[in-house]
CSV table of C-alpha atoms in Angstrom, one decimal:
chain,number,residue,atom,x,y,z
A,131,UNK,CA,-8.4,25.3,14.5
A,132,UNK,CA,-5.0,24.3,15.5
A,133,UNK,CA,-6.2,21.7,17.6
A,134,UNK,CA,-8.4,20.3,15.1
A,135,UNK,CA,-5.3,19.7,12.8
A,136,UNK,CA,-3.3,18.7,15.7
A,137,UNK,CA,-5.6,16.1,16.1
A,138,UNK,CA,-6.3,15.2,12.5
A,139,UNK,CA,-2.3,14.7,12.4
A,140,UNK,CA,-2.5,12.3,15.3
A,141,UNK,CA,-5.3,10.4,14.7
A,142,UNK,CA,-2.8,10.1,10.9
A,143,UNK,CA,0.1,8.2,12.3
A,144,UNK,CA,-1.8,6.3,14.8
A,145,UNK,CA,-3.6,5.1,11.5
A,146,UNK,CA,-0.8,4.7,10.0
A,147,UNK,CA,0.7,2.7,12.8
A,148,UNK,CA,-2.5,0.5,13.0
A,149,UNK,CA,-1.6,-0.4,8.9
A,150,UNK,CA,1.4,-1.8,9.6
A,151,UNK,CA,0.7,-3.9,11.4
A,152,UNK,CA,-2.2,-5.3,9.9
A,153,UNK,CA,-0.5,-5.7,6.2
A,154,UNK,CA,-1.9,-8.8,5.2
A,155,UNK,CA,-0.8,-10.3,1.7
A,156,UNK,CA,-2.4,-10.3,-1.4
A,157,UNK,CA,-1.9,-10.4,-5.2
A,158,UNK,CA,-3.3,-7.7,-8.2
A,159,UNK,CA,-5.8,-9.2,-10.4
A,160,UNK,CA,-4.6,-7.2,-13.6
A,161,UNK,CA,-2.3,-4.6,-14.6
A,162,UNK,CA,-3.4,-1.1,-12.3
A,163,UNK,CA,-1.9,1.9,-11.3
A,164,UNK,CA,-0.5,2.5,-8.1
A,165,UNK,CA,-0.9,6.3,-7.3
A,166,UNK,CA,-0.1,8.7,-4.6
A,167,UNK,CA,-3.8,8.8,-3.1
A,168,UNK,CA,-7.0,7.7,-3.8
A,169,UNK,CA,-7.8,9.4,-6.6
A,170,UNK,CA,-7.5,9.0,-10.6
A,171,UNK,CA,-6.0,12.5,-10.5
A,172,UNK,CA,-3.3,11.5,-7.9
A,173,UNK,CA,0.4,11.4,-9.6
A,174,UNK,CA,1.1,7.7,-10.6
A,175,UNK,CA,4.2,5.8,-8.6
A,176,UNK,CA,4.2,2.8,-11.1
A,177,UNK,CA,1.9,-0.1,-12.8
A,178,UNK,CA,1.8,-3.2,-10.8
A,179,UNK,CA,1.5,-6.2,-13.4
A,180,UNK,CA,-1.3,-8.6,-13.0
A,181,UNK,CA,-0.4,-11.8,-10.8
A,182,UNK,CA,2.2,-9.2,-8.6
A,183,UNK,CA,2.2,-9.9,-4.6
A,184,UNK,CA,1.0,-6.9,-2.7
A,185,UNK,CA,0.4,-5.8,1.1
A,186,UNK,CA,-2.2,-4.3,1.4
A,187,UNK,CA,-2.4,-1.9,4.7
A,188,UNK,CA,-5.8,-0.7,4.7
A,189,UNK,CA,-8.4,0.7,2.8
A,190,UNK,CA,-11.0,4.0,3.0
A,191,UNK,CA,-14.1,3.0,4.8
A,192,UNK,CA,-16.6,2.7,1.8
A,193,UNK,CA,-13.4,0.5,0.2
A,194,UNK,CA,-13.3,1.9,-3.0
A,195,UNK,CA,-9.3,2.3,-2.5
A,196,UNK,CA,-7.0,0.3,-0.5
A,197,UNK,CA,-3.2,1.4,0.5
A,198,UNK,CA,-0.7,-1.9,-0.8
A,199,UNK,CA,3.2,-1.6,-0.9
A,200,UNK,CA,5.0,-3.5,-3.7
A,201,UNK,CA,8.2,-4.4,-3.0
A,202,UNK,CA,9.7,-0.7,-2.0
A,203,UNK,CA,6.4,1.2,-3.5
A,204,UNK,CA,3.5,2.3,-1.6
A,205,UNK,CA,0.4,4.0,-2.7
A,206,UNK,CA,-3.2,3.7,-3.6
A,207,UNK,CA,-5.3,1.1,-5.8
A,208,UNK,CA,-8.5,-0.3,-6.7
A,209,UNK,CA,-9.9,-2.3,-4.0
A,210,UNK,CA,-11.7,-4.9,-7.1
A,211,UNK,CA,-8.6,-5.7,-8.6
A,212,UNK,CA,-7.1,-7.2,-5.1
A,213,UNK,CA,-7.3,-10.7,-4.8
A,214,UNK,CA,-6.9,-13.2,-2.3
A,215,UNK,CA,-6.4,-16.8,-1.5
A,216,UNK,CA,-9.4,-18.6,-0.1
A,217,UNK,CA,-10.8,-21.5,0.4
A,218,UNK,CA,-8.4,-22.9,-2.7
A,219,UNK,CA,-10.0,-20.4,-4.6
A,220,UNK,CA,-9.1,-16.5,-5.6
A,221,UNK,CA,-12.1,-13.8,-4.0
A,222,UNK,CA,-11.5,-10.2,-4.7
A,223,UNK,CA,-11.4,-7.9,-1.6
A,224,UNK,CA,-14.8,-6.9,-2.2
A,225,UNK,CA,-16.9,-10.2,-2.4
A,226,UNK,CA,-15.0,-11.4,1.5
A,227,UNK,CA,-14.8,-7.4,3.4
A,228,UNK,CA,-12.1,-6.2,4.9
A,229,UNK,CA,-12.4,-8.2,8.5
A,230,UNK,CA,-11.9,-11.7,7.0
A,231,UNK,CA,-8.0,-10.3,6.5
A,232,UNK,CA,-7.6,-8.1,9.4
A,233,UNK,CA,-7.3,-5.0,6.7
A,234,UNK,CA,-8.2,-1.5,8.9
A,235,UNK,CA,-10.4,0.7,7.5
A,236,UNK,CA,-8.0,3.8,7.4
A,237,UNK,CA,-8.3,8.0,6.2
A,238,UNK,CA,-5.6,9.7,3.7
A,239,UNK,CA,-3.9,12.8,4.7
A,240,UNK,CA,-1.8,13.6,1.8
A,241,UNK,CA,0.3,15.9,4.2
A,242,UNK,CA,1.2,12.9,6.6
A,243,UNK,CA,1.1,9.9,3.7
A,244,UNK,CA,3.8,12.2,1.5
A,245,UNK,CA,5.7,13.2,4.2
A,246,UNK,CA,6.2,9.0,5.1
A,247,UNK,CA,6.6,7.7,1.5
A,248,UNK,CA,7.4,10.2,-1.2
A,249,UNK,CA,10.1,12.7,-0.1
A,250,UNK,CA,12.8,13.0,-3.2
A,251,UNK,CA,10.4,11.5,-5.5
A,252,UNK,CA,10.1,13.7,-8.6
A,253,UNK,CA,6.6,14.2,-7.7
A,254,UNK,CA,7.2,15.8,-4.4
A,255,UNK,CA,8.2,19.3,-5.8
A,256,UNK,CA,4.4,19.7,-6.0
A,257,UNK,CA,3.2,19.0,-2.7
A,258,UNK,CA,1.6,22.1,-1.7
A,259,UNK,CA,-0.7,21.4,-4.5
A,260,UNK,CA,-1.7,17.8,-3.8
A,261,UNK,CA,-1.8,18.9,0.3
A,262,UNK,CA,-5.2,21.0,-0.5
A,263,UNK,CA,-6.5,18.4,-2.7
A,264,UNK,CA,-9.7,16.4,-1.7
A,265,UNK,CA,-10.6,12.9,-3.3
A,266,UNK,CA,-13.8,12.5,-4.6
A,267,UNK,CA,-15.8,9.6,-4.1
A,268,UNK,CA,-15.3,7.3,-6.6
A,269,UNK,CA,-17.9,7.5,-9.3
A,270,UNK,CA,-20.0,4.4,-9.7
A,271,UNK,CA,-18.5,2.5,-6.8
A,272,UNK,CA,-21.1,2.2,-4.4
A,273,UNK,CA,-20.3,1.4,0.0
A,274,UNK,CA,-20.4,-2.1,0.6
A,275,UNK,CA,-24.0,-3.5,1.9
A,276,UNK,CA,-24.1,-4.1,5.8
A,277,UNK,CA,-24.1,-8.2,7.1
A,278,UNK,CA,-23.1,-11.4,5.6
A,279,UNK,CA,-22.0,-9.8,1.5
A,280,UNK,CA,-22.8,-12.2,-1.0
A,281,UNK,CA,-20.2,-12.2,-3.8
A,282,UNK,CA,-20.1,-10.0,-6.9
A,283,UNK,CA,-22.9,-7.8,-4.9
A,284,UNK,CA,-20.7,-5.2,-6.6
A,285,UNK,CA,-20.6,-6.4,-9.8
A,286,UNK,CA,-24.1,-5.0,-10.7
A,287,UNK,CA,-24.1,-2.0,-12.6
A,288,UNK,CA,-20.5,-1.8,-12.4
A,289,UNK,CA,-18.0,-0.6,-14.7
A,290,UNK,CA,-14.7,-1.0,-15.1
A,291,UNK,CA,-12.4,1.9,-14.7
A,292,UNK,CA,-11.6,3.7,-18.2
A,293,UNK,CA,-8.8,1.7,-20.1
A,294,UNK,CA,-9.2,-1.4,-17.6
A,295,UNK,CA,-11.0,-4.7,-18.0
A,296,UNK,CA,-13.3,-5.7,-15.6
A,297,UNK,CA,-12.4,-7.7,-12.6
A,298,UNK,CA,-11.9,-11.3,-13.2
A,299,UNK,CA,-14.2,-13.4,-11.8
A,300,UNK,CA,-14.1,-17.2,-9.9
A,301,UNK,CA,-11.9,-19.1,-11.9
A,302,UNK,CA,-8.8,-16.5,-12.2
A,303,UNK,CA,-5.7,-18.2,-11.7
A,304,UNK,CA,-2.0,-15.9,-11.0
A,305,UNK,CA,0.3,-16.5,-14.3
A,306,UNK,CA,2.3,-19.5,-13.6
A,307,UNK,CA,5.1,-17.6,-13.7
A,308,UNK,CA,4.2,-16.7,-10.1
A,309,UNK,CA,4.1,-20.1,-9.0
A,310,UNK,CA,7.7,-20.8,-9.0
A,311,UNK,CA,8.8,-17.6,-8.4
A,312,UNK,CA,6.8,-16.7,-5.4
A,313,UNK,CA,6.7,-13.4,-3.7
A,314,UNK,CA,10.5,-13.3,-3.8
A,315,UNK,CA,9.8,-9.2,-5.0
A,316,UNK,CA,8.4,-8.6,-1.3
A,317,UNK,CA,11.2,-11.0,0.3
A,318,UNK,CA,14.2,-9.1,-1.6
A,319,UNK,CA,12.7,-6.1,-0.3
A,320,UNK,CA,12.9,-7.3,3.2
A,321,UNK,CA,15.9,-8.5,2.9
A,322,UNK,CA,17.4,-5.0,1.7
A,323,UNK,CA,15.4,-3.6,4.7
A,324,UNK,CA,17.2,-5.5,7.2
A,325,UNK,CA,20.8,-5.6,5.7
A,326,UNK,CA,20.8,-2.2,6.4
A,327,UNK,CA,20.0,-2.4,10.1
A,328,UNK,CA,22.3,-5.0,10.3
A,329,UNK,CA,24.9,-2.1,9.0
A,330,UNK,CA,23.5,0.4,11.1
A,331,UNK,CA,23.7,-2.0,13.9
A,332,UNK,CA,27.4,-2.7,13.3
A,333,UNK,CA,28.0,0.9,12.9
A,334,UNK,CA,27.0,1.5,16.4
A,335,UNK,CA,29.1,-0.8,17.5
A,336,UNK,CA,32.4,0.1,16.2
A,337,UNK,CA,31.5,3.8,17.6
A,338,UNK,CA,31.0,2.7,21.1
A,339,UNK,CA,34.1,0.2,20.7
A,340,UNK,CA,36.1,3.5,19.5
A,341,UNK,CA,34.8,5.4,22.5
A,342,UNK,CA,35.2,2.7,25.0
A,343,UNK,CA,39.3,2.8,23.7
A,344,UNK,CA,39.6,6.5,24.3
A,345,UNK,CA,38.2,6.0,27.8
A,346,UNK,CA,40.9,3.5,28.6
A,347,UNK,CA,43.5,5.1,27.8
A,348,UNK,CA,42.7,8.2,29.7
């Protein structure tokens, strides 16, 4: 049993890992939630307004959920209402697969995903409780078809999450507010990110400056 979960954990950050790397950039399609996993019952981190840049990491294998960050938020939304560039035109995630972006199919383990992005969040208190807790499958999303997909082959029958509108279809544009402004959310983000190696960096520095000094004038 202990190797099973040793291996679960594993096969977690390697997946993790594997995300990373792959992030490939994106945009919501409408206002959604962003939760802590993929489920409606998850705790919600924030609402990401419609036209917002997103990464998206990866998404379960049947893609009824996909893992995005949003400037310094990460969590879980609706694979429909991701959209991407293509061929001058907006697809959602759905209509093109995953491959066409490089986006890994990945598994959730609330234990490892947490402990990575949610420690001293007012949420985290109630871990233990989320830990046991097993996503359903999402009801009336359906695994995509094998092959070539033609698009909206998930549009049939479909319904749109309670309180949401459905999906746009071809034709959406981003609001043009976007246009100017670019992704400068994700880029400020960044730019935070590496500020503060730069500071770690120089802190370093001055420590092994201060210890070189003592050593000279021993």
């Amino acid at each position: 049993m202990k190797i099973g979960r040793l291996i679960a954990a594993v096969a977690a950050i390697v997946t993790l890992g594997t995300a990373v790397a792959h992030a490939a950039p994106g945009y919501v399609t409408a206002n959604v939630n962003l939760r802590t996993g993929p489920d409606i019952d998850f705790p919600r981190v924030i609402v990401i307004p419609e036209g917002e840049p997103v990464r998206v990491h990866g998404c379960l294998r049947d893609e009824s959920w996909c893992d995005v960050s949003w400037g310094p938020d990460r969590g879980w939304v609706y694979s429909e209402y991701l959209g991407f560039d293509y061929r001058g035109d907006t697809v959602a995630l759905p209509d093109v697969g995953l491959s066409l972006f490089s986006i890994p199919v990945i598994a959730f383990v609330a234990s490892d995903y947490w402990g990575h992005y949610y420690v001293g969040r007012p949420w985290y208190r109630d871990r233990a409780r989320w830990y046991g807790f097993r996503p359903r499958p999402r009801v009336g999303w359906r695994a995509p078809p094998p092959g070539p997909r033609r698009a909206g082959w998930w549009r049939k029958n479909y319904h749109a999450p309670k309180g949401m509108r459905p999906p746009p279809g071809r034709g959406w544009k981003r609001p043009a507010k976007f246009k100017d402004r670019g992704d400068r959310r994700d880029d400020r983000h960044d730019r935070r990110d590496d500020r503060r190696d730069d500071r770690r960096d120089d802190r370093r520095d001055h420590r092994d400056d201060r210890r070189d000094d003592r050593r000279d004038r021993h």
